[in-house]
CSV table of C-alpha atoms in Angstrom, one decimal:
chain,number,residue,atom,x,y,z
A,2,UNK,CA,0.0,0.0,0.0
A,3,UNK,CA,1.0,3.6,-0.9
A,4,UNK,CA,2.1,5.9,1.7
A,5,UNK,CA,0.7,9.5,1.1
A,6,UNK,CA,2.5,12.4,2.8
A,7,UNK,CA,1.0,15.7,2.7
A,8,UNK,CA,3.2,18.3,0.7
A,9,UNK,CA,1.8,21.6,0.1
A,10,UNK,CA,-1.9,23.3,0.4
A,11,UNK,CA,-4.2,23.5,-2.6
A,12,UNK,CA,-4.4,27.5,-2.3
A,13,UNK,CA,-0.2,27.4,-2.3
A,14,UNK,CA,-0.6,26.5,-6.2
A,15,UNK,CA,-2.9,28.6,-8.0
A,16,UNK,CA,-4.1,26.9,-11.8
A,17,UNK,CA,-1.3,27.0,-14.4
A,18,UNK,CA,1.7,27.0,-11.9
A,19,UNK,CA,4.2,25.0,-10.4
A,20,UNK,CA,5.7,24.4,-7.2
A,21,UNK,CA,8.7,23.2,-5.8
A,22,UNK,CA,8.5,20.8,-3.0
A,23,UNK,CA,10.3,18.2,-1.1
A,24,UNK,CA,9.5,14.6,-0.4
A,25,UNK,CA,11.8,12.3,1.8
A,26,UNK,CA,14.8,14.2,0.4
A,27,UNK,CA,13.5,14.1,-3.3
A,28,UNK,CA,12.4,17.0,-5.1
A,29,UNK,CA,9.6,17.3,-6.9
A,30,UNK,CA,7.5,19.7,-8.9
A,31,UNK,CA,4.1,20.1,-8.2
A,32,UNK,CA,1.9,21.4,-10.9
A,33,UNK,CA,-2.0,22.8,-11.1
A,34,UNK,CA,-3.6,22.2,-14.6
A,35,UNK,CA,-7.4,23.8,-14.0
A,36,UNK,CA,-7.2,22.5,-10.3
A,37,UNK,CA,-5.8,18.6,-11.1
A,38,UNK,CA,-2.7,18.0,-9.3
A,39,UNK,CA,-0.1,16.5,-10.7
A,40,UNK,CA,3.7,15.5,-9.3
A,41,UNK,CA,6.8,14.8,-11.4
A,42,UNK,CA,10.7,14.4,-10.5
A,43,UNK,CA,11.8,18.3,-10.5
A,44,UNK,CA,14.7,17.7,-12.4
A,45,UNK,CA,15.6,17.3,-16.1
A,46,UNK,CA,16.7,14.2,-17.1
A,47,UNK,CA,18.5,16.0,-20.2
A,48,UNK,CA,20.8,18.4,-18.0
A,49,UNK,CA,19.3,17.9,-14.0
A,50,UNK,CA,17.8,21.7,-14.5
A,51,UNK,CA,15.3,22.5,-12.1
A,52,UNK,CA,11.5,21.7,-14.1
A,53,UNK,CA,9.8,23.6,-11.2
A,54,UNK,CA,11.4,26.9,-12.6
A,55,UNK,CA,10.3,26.1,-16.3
A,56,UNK,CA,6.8,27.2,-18.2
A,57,UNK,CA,3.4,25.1,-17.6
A,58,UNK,CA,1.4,25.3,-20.3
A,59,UNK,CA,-1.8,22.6,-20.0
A,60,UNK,CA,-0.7,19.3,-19.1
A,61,UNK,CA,3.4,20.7,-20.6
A,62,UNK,CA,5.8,21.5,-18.6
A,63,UNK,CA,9.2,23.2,-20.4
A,64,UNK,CA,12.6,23.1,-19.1
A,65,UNK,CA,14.2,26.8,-18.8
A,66,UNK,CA,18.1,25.9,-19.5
A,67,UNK,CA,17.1,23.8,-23.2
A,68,UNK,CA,13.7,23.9,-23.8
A,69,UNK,CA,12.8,20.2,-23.2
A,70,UNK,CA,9.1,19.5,-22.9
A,71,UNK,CA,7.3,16.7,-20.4
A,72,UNK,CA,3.6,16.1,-20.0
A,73,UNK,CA,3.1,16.1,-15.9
A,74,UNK,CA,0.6,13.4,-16.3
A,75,UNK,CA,3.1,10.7,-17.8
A,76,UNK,CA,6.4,11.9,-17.6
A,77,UNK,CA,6.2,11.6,-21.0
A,78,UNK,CA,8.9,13.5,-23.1
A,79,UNK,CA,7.1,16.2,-25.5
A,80,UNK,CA,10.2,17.2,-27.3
A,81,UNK,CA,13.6,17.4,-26.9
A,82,UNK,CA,16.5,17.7,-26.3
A,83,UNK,CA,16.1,15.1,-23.5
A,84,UNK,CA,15.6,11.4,-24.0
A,85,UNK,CA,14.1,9.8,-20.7
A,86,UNK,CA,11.0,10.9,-19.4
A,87,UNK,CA,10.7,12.3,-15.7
A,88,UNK,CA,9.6,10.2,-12.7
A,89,UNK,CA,5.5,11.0,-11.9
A,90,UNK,CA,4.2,10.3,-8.5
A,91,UNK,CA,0.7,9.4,-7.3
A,92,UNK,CA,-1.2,12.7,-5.9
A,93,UNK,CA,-4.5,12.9,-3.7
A,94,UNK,CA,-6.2,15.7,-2.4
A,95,UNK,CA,-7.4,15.6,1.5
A,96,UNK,CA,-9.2,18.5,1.8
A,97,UNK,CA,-7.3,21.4,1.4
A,98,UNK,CA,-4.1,19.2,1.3
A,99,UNK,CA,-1.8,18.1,-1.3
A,100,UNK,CA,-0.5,14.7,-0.6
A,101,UNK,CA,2.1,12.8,-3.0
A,102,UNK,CA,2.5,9.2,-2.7
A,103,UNK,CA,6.1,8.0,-2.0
């Protein structure tokens, strides 16, 4: 069974934005497509750049040092230059709570 540990409030991430947060040492990017949550590994798997700093557009996320893309629902790459797609983690709201599954 899933452990869920709460990370952030649902008012911290308004629609369209994304949010740094930290998990058990790992950080992750928390992001808010039209009030879905979604979690993905914060860093870049084509140069470890923070993804939490980068442009959300819909379910995209763009990295701000080379303009890779990742859709925060799969991990999915979009468009390079990376290769590997980002880790996603299980999210579930609790009222006002975020929690990420780890």
């Amino acid at each position: 069974m899933q452990q869920f540990v709460p990370v952030a409030l649902v008012a911290d991430i308004t629609p369209g934005s994304l949010k740094l947060v930290e998990v058990e040492g790992t950080e992750l990017a928390i992001a808010n497509v039209e009030g879905r949550f979604f979690a993905i590994d914060n860093e870049c798997t084509h140069s470890g750049c923070p993804l939490a700093d980068g442009e959300l557009n819909g379910y995209e996320v763009t990295c701000g040092c080379h303009g890779s893309r990742f859709d925060v629902r799969t991990g999915g790459v979009l468009s390079g230059p990376a290769l590997d797609p980002v880790a996603t983690f299980p999210v579930r709201l609790e009222g006002d709570r975020i929690l990420v599954a780890r």
